[in-house]
Amino acid sequence: VGWTVPTGVMLLLCSLGLLVGRRAPATSRAGCVRCGEEDSLHQLMAALRDEAAKRGRDSDLGKFEKLRKLGPQGQTSPKQVVEHVVLQLGAGNDEAAFAFTSLPPWRAGTHRSNTDWSKRMDWAKSRVISGQPSGALVDESSFGQLLSERFAFLRQTQAYRLVGDDSEWQQKRGREKMTAVKEYVVEVETADGEDRLVKFVLVYNWLVHCHLISNVAVLSANTERYFPGTGSDLSQHDI
């Protein structure tokens, strides 16, 4: 008697694109056939495990690539926004950082398609008041100058890691809404070996259903005095 793949396993294999052939017909050499079928089942299950593990490892990388191509979008966590911007600035992509910068509420239209996105919040001069970004604005050209003058070290990021609450949505065990203002502290290591501690403040934008960066502050150029031991190894996220 041949083996039968459980229904749940069959559905999972199909969803992962791993095709399962028909069960081999029984022959007089039932023992040999069963042996071959069991080997096939083991191979299928091994392929299933490998594919699931691969997709688990690559899920964030796939998300970042999607953000790079399509910009802000729903189902993107504020943590992913911060990591995406740090990665893109380290790769010299200022445009991506500008795309994930907050829009002031008074410039928002009724839909993302009829909104003027040409000006965003000045990272250094904006503040969050009553959950909304407020302060000076910059266009894309001025944003590039801002990066050169105040945040040039982010373009030289070689490695980084999040410090403190690095959860995807910072919900504080349900006490905070997913759409609340979020703050992430990131330690970055530059190409010249300097360590910087940077705080990103993000505000949820209802037009794109995604958090965008409103304010960025450099907390320290020497993290050792704030977080002993953090300045020694940033191998968690190499760029």
Tab-separated table of N, CA and C in Angstrom, residues 43-200:
chain	number	residue	atom	x	y	z
A	43	GLN	N	12.076	13.516	0.694
A	43	GLN	CA	12.644	14.564	-0.157
A	43	GLN	C	11.707	15.760	-0.251
A	44	LEU	N	10.409	15.481	-0.378
A	44	LEU	CA	9.427	16.570	-0.444
A	44	LEU	C	9.406	17.370	0.850
A	45	MET	N	9.433	16.690	1.978
A	45	MET	CA	9.407	17.377	3.260
A	45	MET	C	10.682	18.181	3.466
A	46	ALA	N	11.812	17.656	3.017
A	46	ALA	CA	13.072	18.396	3.128
A	46	ALA	C	13.016	19.656	2.275
A	47	ALA	N	12.443	19.514	1.059
A	47	ALA	CA	12.300	20.674	0.191
A	47	ALA	C	11.374	21.715	0.814
A	48	LEU	N	10.316	21.221	1.467
A	48	LEU	CA	9.374	22.116	2.141
A	48	LEU	C	10.075	22.896	3.245
A	49	ARG	N	10.869	22.198	4.066
A	49	ARG	CA	11.580	22.870	5.159
A	49	ARG	C	12.569	23.893	4.632
A	50	ASP	N	13.305	23.518	3.569
A	50	ASP	CA	14.289	24.443	2.999
A	50	ASP	C	13.622	25.692	2.449
A	51	GLU	N	12.492	25.486	1.743
A	51	GLU	CA	11.788	26.629	1.144
A	51	GLU	C	11.221	27.542	2.215
A	52	ALA	N	10.639	26.951	3.264
A	52	ALA	CA	10.068	27.762	4.343
A	52	ALA	C	11.163	28.547	5.052
A	53	ALA	N	12.303	27.911	5.299
A	53	ALA	CA	13.407	28.596	5.968
A	53	ALA	C	13.942	29.726	5.107
A	54	LYS	N	14.058	29.459	3.780
A	54	LYS	CA	14.559	30.479	2.867
A	54	LYS	C	13.627	31.679	2.844
A	55	ARG	N	12.325	31.427	2.761
A	55	ARG	CA	11.370	32.533	2.716
A	55	ARG	C	11.356	33.312	4.021
A	56	GLY	N	11.593	32.631	5.112
A	56	GLY	CA	11.664	33.328	6.395
A	56	GLY	C	12.854	34.254	6.453
A	57	ARG	N	14.006	33.786	5.970
A	57	ARG	CA	15.213	34.607	5.990
A	57	ARG	C	15.111	35.773	5.034
A	58	ASP	N	14.468	35.580	3.891
A	58	ASP	CA	14.451	36.603	2.851
A	58	ASP	C	13.265	37.542	2.948
A	59	SER	N	12.358	37.345	3.907
A	59	SER	CA	11.134	38.139	3.940
A	59	SER	C	11.423	39.623	4.097
A	60	ASP	N	12.324	39.988	5.033
A	60	ASP	CA	12.651	41.395	5.227
A	60	ASP	C	13.365	41.967	4.015
A	61	LEU	N	14.286	41.184	3.432
A	61	LEU	CA	14.998	41.659	2.258
A	61	LEU	C	14.028	41.912	1.118
A	62	GLY	N	13.042	41.041	0.951
A	62	GLY	CA	12.042	41.234	-0.088
A	62	GLY	C	11.199	42.467	0.166
A	63	LYS	N	10.879	42.713	1.422
A	63	LYS	CA	10.094	43.886	1.782
A	63	LYS	C	10.868	45.157	1.479
A	64	PHE	N	12.144	45.208	1.830
A	64	PHE	CA	12.953	46.390	1.579
A	64	PHE	C	13.070	46.663	0.084
A	65	GLU	N	13.202	45.610	-0.714
A	65	GLU	CA	13.283	45.794	-2.165
A	65	GLU	C	11.971	46.368	-2.699
A	66	LYS	N	10.859	45.907	-2.151
A	66	LYS	CA	9.555	46.421	-2.554
A	66	LYS	C	9.410	47.889	-2.173
A	67	LEU	N	9.878	48.249	-0.977
A	67	LEU	CA	9.819	49.644	-0.544
A	67	LEU	C	10.682	50.523	-1.444
A	68	ARG	N	11.821	49.999	-1.851
A	68	ARG	CA	12.714	50.771	-2.725
A	68	ARG	C	12.053	51.060	-4.067
A	69	LYS	N	11.313	50.087	-4.583
A	69	LYS	CA	10.696	50.240	-5.897
A	69	LYS	C	9.381	51.008	-5.857
A	70	LEU	N	8.579	50.791	-4.801
A	70	LEU	CA	7.218	51.333	-4.769
A	70	LEU	C	7.024	52.468	-3.777
A	71	GLY	N	7.956	52.655	-2.857
A	71	GLY	CA	7.803	53.717	-1.874
A	71	GLY	C	6.889	53.313	-0.730
A	72	PRO	N	6.414	54.289	0.060
A	72	PRO	CA	5.566	54.003	1.223
A	72	PRO	C	4.309	53.233	0.841
A	73	GLN	N	3.929	52.266	1.681
A	73	GLN	CA	2.746	51.462	1.411
A	73	GLN	C	2.243	50.829	2.698
A	74	GLY	N	1.003	50.379	2.667
A	74	GLY	CA	0.397	49.752	3.821
A	74	GLY	C	1.113	48.476	4.241
A	75	GLN	N	0.892	48.055	5.482
A	75	GLN	CA	1.488	46.852	6.060
A	75	GLN	C	2.992	46.983	6.254
A	76	THR	N	3.505	48.222	6.214
A	76	THR	CA	4.921	48.455	6.488
A	76	THR	C	5.061	48.959	7.913
A	77	SER	N	5.840	48.293	8.718
A	77	SER	CA	5.996	48.700	10.112
A	77	SER	C	6.932	49.905	10.197
A	78	PRO	N	6.807	50.725	11.241
A	78	PRO	CA	7.730	51.858	11.407
A	78	PRO	C	9.178	51.403	11.550
A	79	LYS	N	9.386	50.236	12.140
A	79	LYS	CA	10.751	49.709	12.229
A	79	LYS	C	11.327	49.467	10.843
A	80	GLN	N	10.529	48.896	9.947
A	80	GLN	CA	10.991	48.653	8.585
A	80	GLN	C	11.291	49.961	7.857
A	81	VAL	N	10.499	51.000	8.130
A	81	VAL	CA	10.744	52.303	7.506
A	81	VAL	C	12.117	52.829	7.926
A	82	VAL	N	12.403	52.788	9.227
A	82	VAL	CA	13.683	53.283	9.734
A	82	VAL	C	14.842	52.486	9.132
A	83	GLU	N	14.736	51.168	9.146
A	83	GLU	CA	15.820	50.344	8.611
A	83	GLU	C	15.996	50.582	7.112
A	84	HIS	N	14.888	50.718	6.404
A	84	HIS	CA	14.959	50.965	4.965
A	84	HIS	C	15.685	52.276	4.671
A	85	VAL	N	15.349	53.327	5.406
A	85	VAL	CA	15.974	54.633	5.184
A	85	VAL	C	17.463	54.583	5.523
A	86	VAL	N	17.822	53.938	6.622
A	86	VAL	CA	19.234	53.819	6.994
A	86	VAL	C	20.002	53.052	5.915
A	87	LEU	N	19.423	51.961	5.433
A	87	LEU	CA	20.071	51.178	4.386
A	87	LEU	C	20.229	51.975	3.091
A	88	GLN	N	19.175	52.691	2.709
A	88	GLN	CA	19.219	53.440	1.449
A	88	GLN	C	20.184	54.612	1.521
A	89	LEU	N	20.231	55.297	2.652
A	89	LEU	CA	21.205	56.388	2.788
A	89	LEU	C	22.622	55.840	2.752
A	90	GLY	N	22.833	54.690	3.380
A	90	GLY	CA	24.154	54.063	3.330
A	90	GLY	C	24.557	53.665	1.926
A	91	ALA	N	23.543	53.446	1.067
A	91	ALA	CA	23.806	53.089	-0.331
A	91	ALA	C	23.818	54.319	-1.239
A	92	GLY	N	23.665	55.522	-0.633
A	92	GLY	CA	23.702	56.757	-1.414
A	92	GLY	C	22.393	57.138	-2.072
A	93	ASN	N	21.281	56.567	-1.605
A	93	ASN	CA	19.979	56.835	-2.217
A	93	ASN	C	19.199	57.859	-1.384
A	94	ASP	N	19.486	59.144	-1.586
A	94	ASP	CA	18.794	60.213	-0.859
A	94	ASP	C	17.312	60.268	-1.223
A	95	GLU	N	16.996	59.926	-2.459
A	95	GLU	CA	15.614	59.992	-2.936
A	95	GLU	C	14.693	59.104	-2.111
A	96	ALA	N	15.184	57.931	-1.746
A	96	ALA	CA	14.367	57.014	-0.949
A	96	ALA	C	14.089	57.595	0.430
A	97	ALA	N	15.082	58.251	1.024
A	97	ALA	CA	14.890	58.869	2.339
A	97	ALA	C	13.864	59.998	2.249
A	98	PHE	N	13.910	60.772	1.190
A	98	PHE	CA	12.939	61.856	0.998
A	98	PHE	C	11.526	61.295	0.841
A	99	ALA	N	11.407	60.173	0.134
A	99	ALA	CA	10.095	59.552	-0.097
A	99	ALA	C	9.459	59.081	1.198
A	100	PHE	N	10.273	58.764	2.209
A	100	PHE	CA	9.754	58.279	3.487
A	100	PHE	C	9.819	59.360	4.572
A	101	THR	N	9.783	60.623	4.143
A	101	THR	CA	9.760	61.750	5.075
A	101	THR	C	8.345	62.315	5.149
A	102	SER	N	7.936	62.721	6.333
A	102	SER	CA	6.562	63.157	6.591
A	102	SER	C	6.139	64.365	5.754
A	103	LEU	N	4.873	64.378	5.473
A	103	LEU	CA	4.214	65.504	4.811
A	103	LEU	C	3.425	66.266	5.875
A	104	PRO	N	3.485	67.610	5.884
A	104	PRO	CA	2.697	68.363	6.866
A	104	PRO	C	1.208	68.209	6.597
A	105	PRO	N	0.395	68.132	7.632
A	105	PRO	CA	-1.044	67.896	7.437
A	105	PRO	C	-1.739	68.944	6.599
A	106	TRP	N	-1.243	70.190	6.629
A	106	TRP	CA	-1.919	71.245	5.868
A	106	TRP	C	-1.661	71.158	4.365
A	107	ARG	N	-0.755	70.272	3.950
A	107	ARG	CA	-0.508	70.077	2.521
A	107	ARG	C	-1.137	68.786	1.994
A	108	ALA	N	-1.784	68.041	2.862
A	108	ALA	CA	-2.374	66.764	2.461
A	108	ALA	C	-3.691	66.976	1.725
A	109	GLY	N	-3.892	66.216	0.641
A	109	GLY	CA	-5.152	66.257	-0.087
A	109	GLY	C	-6.096	65.186	0.433
A	110	THR	N	-7.107	64.904	-0.336
A	110	THR	CA	-8.075	63.872	0.064
A	110	THR	C	-7.614	62.473	-0.325
A	111	HIS	N	-6.596	62.392	-1.178
A	111	HIS	CA	-6.069	61.115	-1.639
A	111	HIS	C	-4.605	61.315	-1.987
A	112	ARG	N	-3.825	60.255	-1.934
A	112	ARG	CA	-2.400	60.385	-2.240
A	112	ARG	C	-2.161	60.868	-3.667
A	113	SER	N	-3.102	60.580	-4.571
A	113	SER	CA	-2.927	60.966	-5.975
A	113	SER	C	-3.138	62.456	-6.217
A	114	ASN	N	-3.890	63.133	-5.346
A	114	ASN	CA	-4.102	64.565	-5.555
A	114	ASN	C	-3.416	65.406	-4.474
A	115	THR	N	-2.368	64.836	-3.888
A	115	THR	CA	-1.599	65.530	-2.861
A	115	THR	C	-0.259	65.974	-3.429
A	116	ASP	N	0.156	67.172	-3.062
A	116	ASP	CA	1.453	67.700	-3.484
A	116	ASP	C	2.528	67.172	-2.536
A	117	TRP	N	3.348	66.261	-3.040
A	117	TRP	CA	4.381	65.631	-2.226
A	117	TRP	C	5.747	66.288	-2.424
A	118	SER	N	5.799	67.431	-3.053
A	118	SER	CA	7.082	68.034	-3.414
A	118	SER	C	7.857	68.583	-2.226
A	119	LYS	N	7.165	68.847	-1.115
A	119	LYS	CA	7.847	69.357	0.075
A	119	LYS	C	7.541	68.471	1.273
A	120	ARG	N	8.584	68.220	2.077
A	120	ARG	CA	8.459	67.356	3.249
A	120	ARG	C	9.029	68.076	4.480
A	121	MET	N	8.919	67.406	5.618
A	121	MET	CA	9.402	68.006	6.853
A	121	MET	C	10.933	68.059	6.881
A	122	ASP	N	11.444	69.153	7.427
A	122	ASP	CA	12.883	69.316	7.664
A	122	ASP	C	13.240	68.458	8.879
A	123	TRP	N	14.047	67.435	8.686
A	123	TRP	CA	14.380	66.517	9.775
A	123	TRP	C	14.921	67.234	11.010
A	124	ALA	N	15.700	68.287	10.786
A	124	ALA	CA	16.373	68.955	11.899
A	124	ALA	C	15.490	69.983	12.600
A	125	LYS	N	14.492	70.523	11.896
A	125	LYS	CA	13.716	71.637	12.448
A	125	LYS	C	12.252	71.314	12.719
A	126	SER	N	11.807	70.127	12.375
A	126	SER	CA	10.399	69.791	12.599
A	126	SER	C	10.195	69.230	13.996
A	127	ARG	N	8.971	69.323	14.467
A	127	ARG	CA	8.571	68.771	15.755
A	127	ARG	C	7.228	68.083	15.584
A	128	VAL	N	6.906	67.200	16.499
A	128	VAL	CA	5.606	66.543	16.482
A	128	VAL	C	4.752	67.170	17.577
A	129	ILE	N	3.624	67.751	17.175
A	129	ILE	CA	2.719	68.415	18.110
A	129	ILE	C	1.342	67.775	17.985
A	130	SER	N	0.837	67.270	19.097
A	130	SER	CA	-0.470	66.594	19.116
A	130	SER	C	-0.551	65.497	18.061
A	131	GLY	N	0.535	64.781	17.892
A	131	GLY	CA	0.556	63.653	16.970
A	131	GLY	C	0.724	64.006	15.512
A	132	GLN	N	0.995	65.297	15.220
A	132	GLN	CA	1.149	65.723	13.830
A	132	GLN	C	2.476	66.447	13.634
A	133	PRO	N	3.115	66.267	12.462
A	133	PRO	CA	4.383	66.958	12.208
A	133	PRO	C	4.159	68.447	12.008
A	134	SER	N	5.075	69.245	12.513
A	134	SER	CA	4.974	70.691	12.392
A	134	SER	C	6.373	71.282	12.286
A	135	GLY	N	6.493	72.389	11.539
A	135	GLY	CA	7.794	73.038	11.442
A	135	GLY	C	8.174	73.359	10.007
A	136	ALA	N	9.484	73.512	9.784
A	136	ALA	CA	9.995	73.918	8.477
A	136	ALA	C	9.877	72.793	7.455
A	137	LEU	N	9.788	73.211	6.182
A	137	LEU	CA	9.673	72.260	5.077
A	137	LEU	C	10.886	72.360	4.161
A	138	VAL	N	11.142	71.287	3.420
A	138	VAL	CA	12.215	71.277	2.429
A	138	VAL	C	11.718	70.558	1.170
A	139	ASP	N	12.220	71.018	0.010
A	139	ASP	CA	11.965	70.249	-1.206
A	139	ASP	C	13.090	69.240	-1.357
A	140	GLU	N	13.077	68.458	-2.420
A	140	GLU	CA	14.054	67.375	-2.536
A	140	GLU	C	15.482	67.892	-2.628
A	141	SER	N	15.671	69.028	-3.314
A	141	SER	CA	17.006	69.601	-3.426
A	141	SER	C	17.517	70.085	-2.070
A	142	SER	N	16.657	70.785	-1.342
A	142	SER	CA	17.038	71.278	-0.012
A	142	SER	C	17.243	70.125	0.961
A	143	PHE	N	16.502	69.048	0.754
A	143	PHE	CA	16.656	67.870	1.597
A	143	PHE	C	18.055	67.285	1.433
A	144	GLY	N	18.542	67.265	0.195
A	144	GLY	CA	19.898	66.780	-0.056
A	144	GLY	C	20.938	67.645	0.636
A	145	GLN	N	20.715	68.962	0.632
A	145	GLN	CA	21.633	69.875	1.319
A	145	GLN	C	21.584	69.648	2.832
A	146	LEU	N	20.380	69.397	3.342
A	146	LEU	CA	20.213	69.115	4.768
A	146	LEU	C	21.015	67.877	5.167
A	147	LEU	N	20.949	66.846	4.348
A	147	LEU	CA	21.708	65.634	4.636
A	147	LEU	C	23.211	65.921	4.644
A	148	SER	N	23.655	66.721	3.688
A	148	SER	CA	25.085	67.037	3.600
A	148	SER	C	25.564	67.833	4.808
A	149	GLU	N	24.723	68.750	5.286
A	149	GLU	CA	25.127	69.634	6.372
A	149	GLU	C	24.950	69.021	7.755
A	150	ARG	N	23.881	68.241	7.958
A	150	ARG	CA	23.557	67.770	9.301
A	150	ARG	C	23.653	66.253	9.484
A	151	PHE	N	23.452	65.509	8.402
A	151	PHE	CA	23.380	64.050	8.546
A	151	PHE	C	24.262	63.319	7.533
A	152	ALA	N	25.368	63.936	7.177
A	152	ALA	CA	26.254	63.323	6.172
A	152	ALA	C	26.759	61.954	6.620
A	153	PHE	N	26.903	61.756	7.931
A	153	PHE	CA	27.418	60.479	8.441
A	153	PHE	C	26.496	59.315	8.092
A	154	LEU	N	25.192	59.585	7.904
A	154	LEU	CA	24.272	58.513	7.544
A	154	LEU	C	24.575	57.963	6.150
A	155	ARG	N	25.132	58.797	5.300
A	155	ARG	CA	25.525	58.335	3.961
A	155	ARG	C	26.749	57.429	4.020
A	156	GLN	N	27.446	57.449	5.142
A	156	GLN	CA	28.646	56.645	5.299
A	156	GLN	C	28.420	55.445	6.212
A	157	THR	N	27.153	55.132	6.456
A	157	THR	CA	26.837	54.022	7.360
A	157	THR	C	27.366	52.695	6.818
A	158	GLN	N	28.124	52.018	7.664
A	158	GLN	CA	28.648	50.700	7.311
A	158	GLN	C	27.910	49.588	8.053
A	159	ALA	N	27.410	49.904	9.242
A	159	ALA	CA	26.670	48.934	10.044
A	159	ALA	C	25.763	49.698	10.994
A	160	TYR	N	24.712	49.040	11.449
A	160	TYR	CA	23.789	49.706	12.377
A	160	TYR	C	23.082	48.663	13.227
A	161	ARG	N	22.487	49.117	14.316
A	161	ARG	CA	21.601	48.270	15.107
A	161	ARG	C	20.660	49.171	15.901
A	162	LEU	N	19.476	48.665	16.177
A	162	LEU	CA	18.500	49.404	16.951
A	162	LEU	C	18.765	49.219	18.435
A	163	VAL	N	18.576	50.284	19.196
A	163	VAL	CA	18.817	50.276	20.627
A	163	VAL	C	17.491	50.534	21.340
A	164	GLY	N	17.219	49.776	22.392
A	164	GLY	CA	15.971	49.971	23.131
A	164	GLY	C	14.843	49.156	22.515
A	165	ASP	N	13.657	49.736	22.461
A	165	ASP	CA	12.487	49.037	21.929
A	165	ASP	C	12.602	48.932	20.411
A	166	ASP	N	12.963	47.748	19.934
A	166	ASP	CA	13.130	47.542	18.491
A	166	ASP	C	12.015	46.674	17.920
A	167	SER	N	10.861	46.631	18.604
A	167	SER	CA	9.729	45.847	18.099
A	167	SER	C	9.141	46.513	16.863
A	168	GLU	N	8.418	45.738	16.076
A	168	GLU	CA	7.924	46.221	14.785
A	168	GLU	C	7.000	47.433	14.908
A	169	TRP	N	6.121	47.421	15.922
A	169	TRP	CA	5.109	48.487	16.030
A	169	TRP	C	5.133	49.210	17.372
A	170	GLN	N	5.985	48.811	18.276
A	170	GLN	CA	6.105	49.453	19.592
A	170	GLN	C	4.733	49.650	20.260
A	171	GLN	N	3.999	48.569	20.382
A	171	GLN	CA	2.654	48.672	20.950
A	171	GLN	C	2.620	48.596	22.470
A	172	LYS	N	3.772	48.376	23.090
A	172	LYS	CA	3.863	48.371	24.555
A	172	LYS	C	2.823	47.436	25.173
A	173	ARG	N	2.794	46.196	24.687
A	173	ARG	CA	1.849	45.187	25.177
A	173	ARG	C	0.388	45.652	25.054
A	174	GLY	N	0.103	46.295	23.959
A	174	GLY	CA	-1.279	46.701	23.687
A	174	GLY	C	-1.654	48.069	24.213
A	175	ARG	N	-0.731	48.746	24.897
A	175	ARG	CA	-1.061	50.060	25.448
A	175	ARG	C	-0.953	51.170	24.415
A	176	GLU	N	-0.239	50.912	23.331
A	176	GLU	CA	-0.070	51.910	22.275
A	176	GLU	C	-0.733	51.441	20.981
A	177	LYS	N	-1.365	52.356	20.270
A	177	LYS	CA	-1.958	52.025	18.982
A	177	LYS	C	-0.859	51.849	17.932
A	178	MET	N	-1.154	51.037	16.941
A	178	MET	CA	-0.193	50.837	15.856
A	178	MET	C	0.060	52.133	15.099
A	179	THR	N	-0.924	53.037	15.085
A	179	THR	CA	-0.803	54.289	14.335
A	179	THR	C	-0.270	55.445	15.182
A	180	ALA	N	0.136	55.177	16.411
A	180	ALA	CA	0.654	56.240	17.286
A	180	ALA	C	2.027	56.706	16.804
A	181	VAL	N	2.474	57.842	17.336
A	181	VAL	CA	3.821	58.342	17.039
A	181	VAL	C	4.847	57.333	17.567
A	182	LYS	N	5.869	57.046	16.775
A	182	LYS	CA	6.881	56.065	17.162
A	182	LYS	C	8.266	56.716	17.190
A	183	GLU	N	9.118	56.197	18.085
A	183	GLU	CA	10.494	56.671	18.178
A	183	GLU	C	11.442	55.469	18.193
A	184	TYR	N	12.414	55.485	17.306
A	184	TYR	CA	13.420	54.421	17.255
A	184	TYR	C	14.811	55.035	17.386
A	185	VAL	N	15.611	54.437	18.243
A	185	VAL	CA	16.996	54.873	18.416
A	185	VAL	C	17.898	53.873	17.698
A	186	VAL	N	18.757	54.409	16.840
A	186	VAL	CA	19.633	53.561	16.029
A	186	VAL	C	21.086	53.964	16.260
A	187	GLU	N	21.913	52.979	16.494
A	187	GLU	CA	23.351	53.214	16.580
A	187	GLU	C	23.954	52.860	15.222
A	188	VAL	N	24.671	53.798	14.639
A	188	VAL	CA	25.289	53.546	13.339
A	188	VAL	C	26.802	53.670	13.456
A	189	GLU	N	27.474	52.888	12.665
A	189	GLU	CA	28.932	52.957	12.567
A	189	GLU	C	29.285	53.414	11.167
A	190	THR	N	30.076	54.468	11.056
A	190	THR	CA	30.402	55.043	9.758
A	190	THR	C	31.651	54.397	9.169
A	191	ALA	N	31.915	54.738	7.916
A	191	ALA	CA	33.062	54.166	7.221
A	191	ALA	C	34.378	54.550	7.880
A	192	ASP	N	34.423	55.712	8.569
A	192	ASP	CA	35.661	56.125	9.226
A	192	ASP	C	35.748	55.642	10.667
A	193	GLY	N	34.808	54.746	11.055
A	193	GLY	CA	34.877	54.126	12.366
A	193	GLY	C	34.179	54.868	13.486
A	194	GLU	N	33.501	55.958	13.174
A	194	GLU	CA	32.786	56.703	14.206
A	194	GLU	C	31.445	56.043	14.525
A	195	ASP	N	31.028	56.164	15.777
A	195	ASP	CA	29.718	55.674	16.203
A	195	ASP	C	28.813	56.872	16.471
A	196	ARG	N	27.573	56.775	15.975
A	196	ARG	CA	26.587	57.829	16.222
A	196	ARG	C	25.303	57.205	16.728
A	197	LEU	N	24.678	57.876	17.672
A	197	LEU	CA	23.394	57.443	18.202
A	197	LEU	C	22.340	58.413	17.675
A	198	VAL	N	21.354	57.883	16.947
A	198	VAL	CA	20.387	58.730	16.246
A	198	VAL	C	18.967	58.324	16.613
A	199	LYS	N	18.111	59.320	16.844
A	199	LYS	CA	16.705	59.042	17.150
A	199	LYS	C	15.831	59.469	15.977
A	200	PHE	N	15.001	58.547	15.508
A	200	PHE	CA	14.040	58.809	14.434
A	200	PHE	C	12.634	58.888	15.037
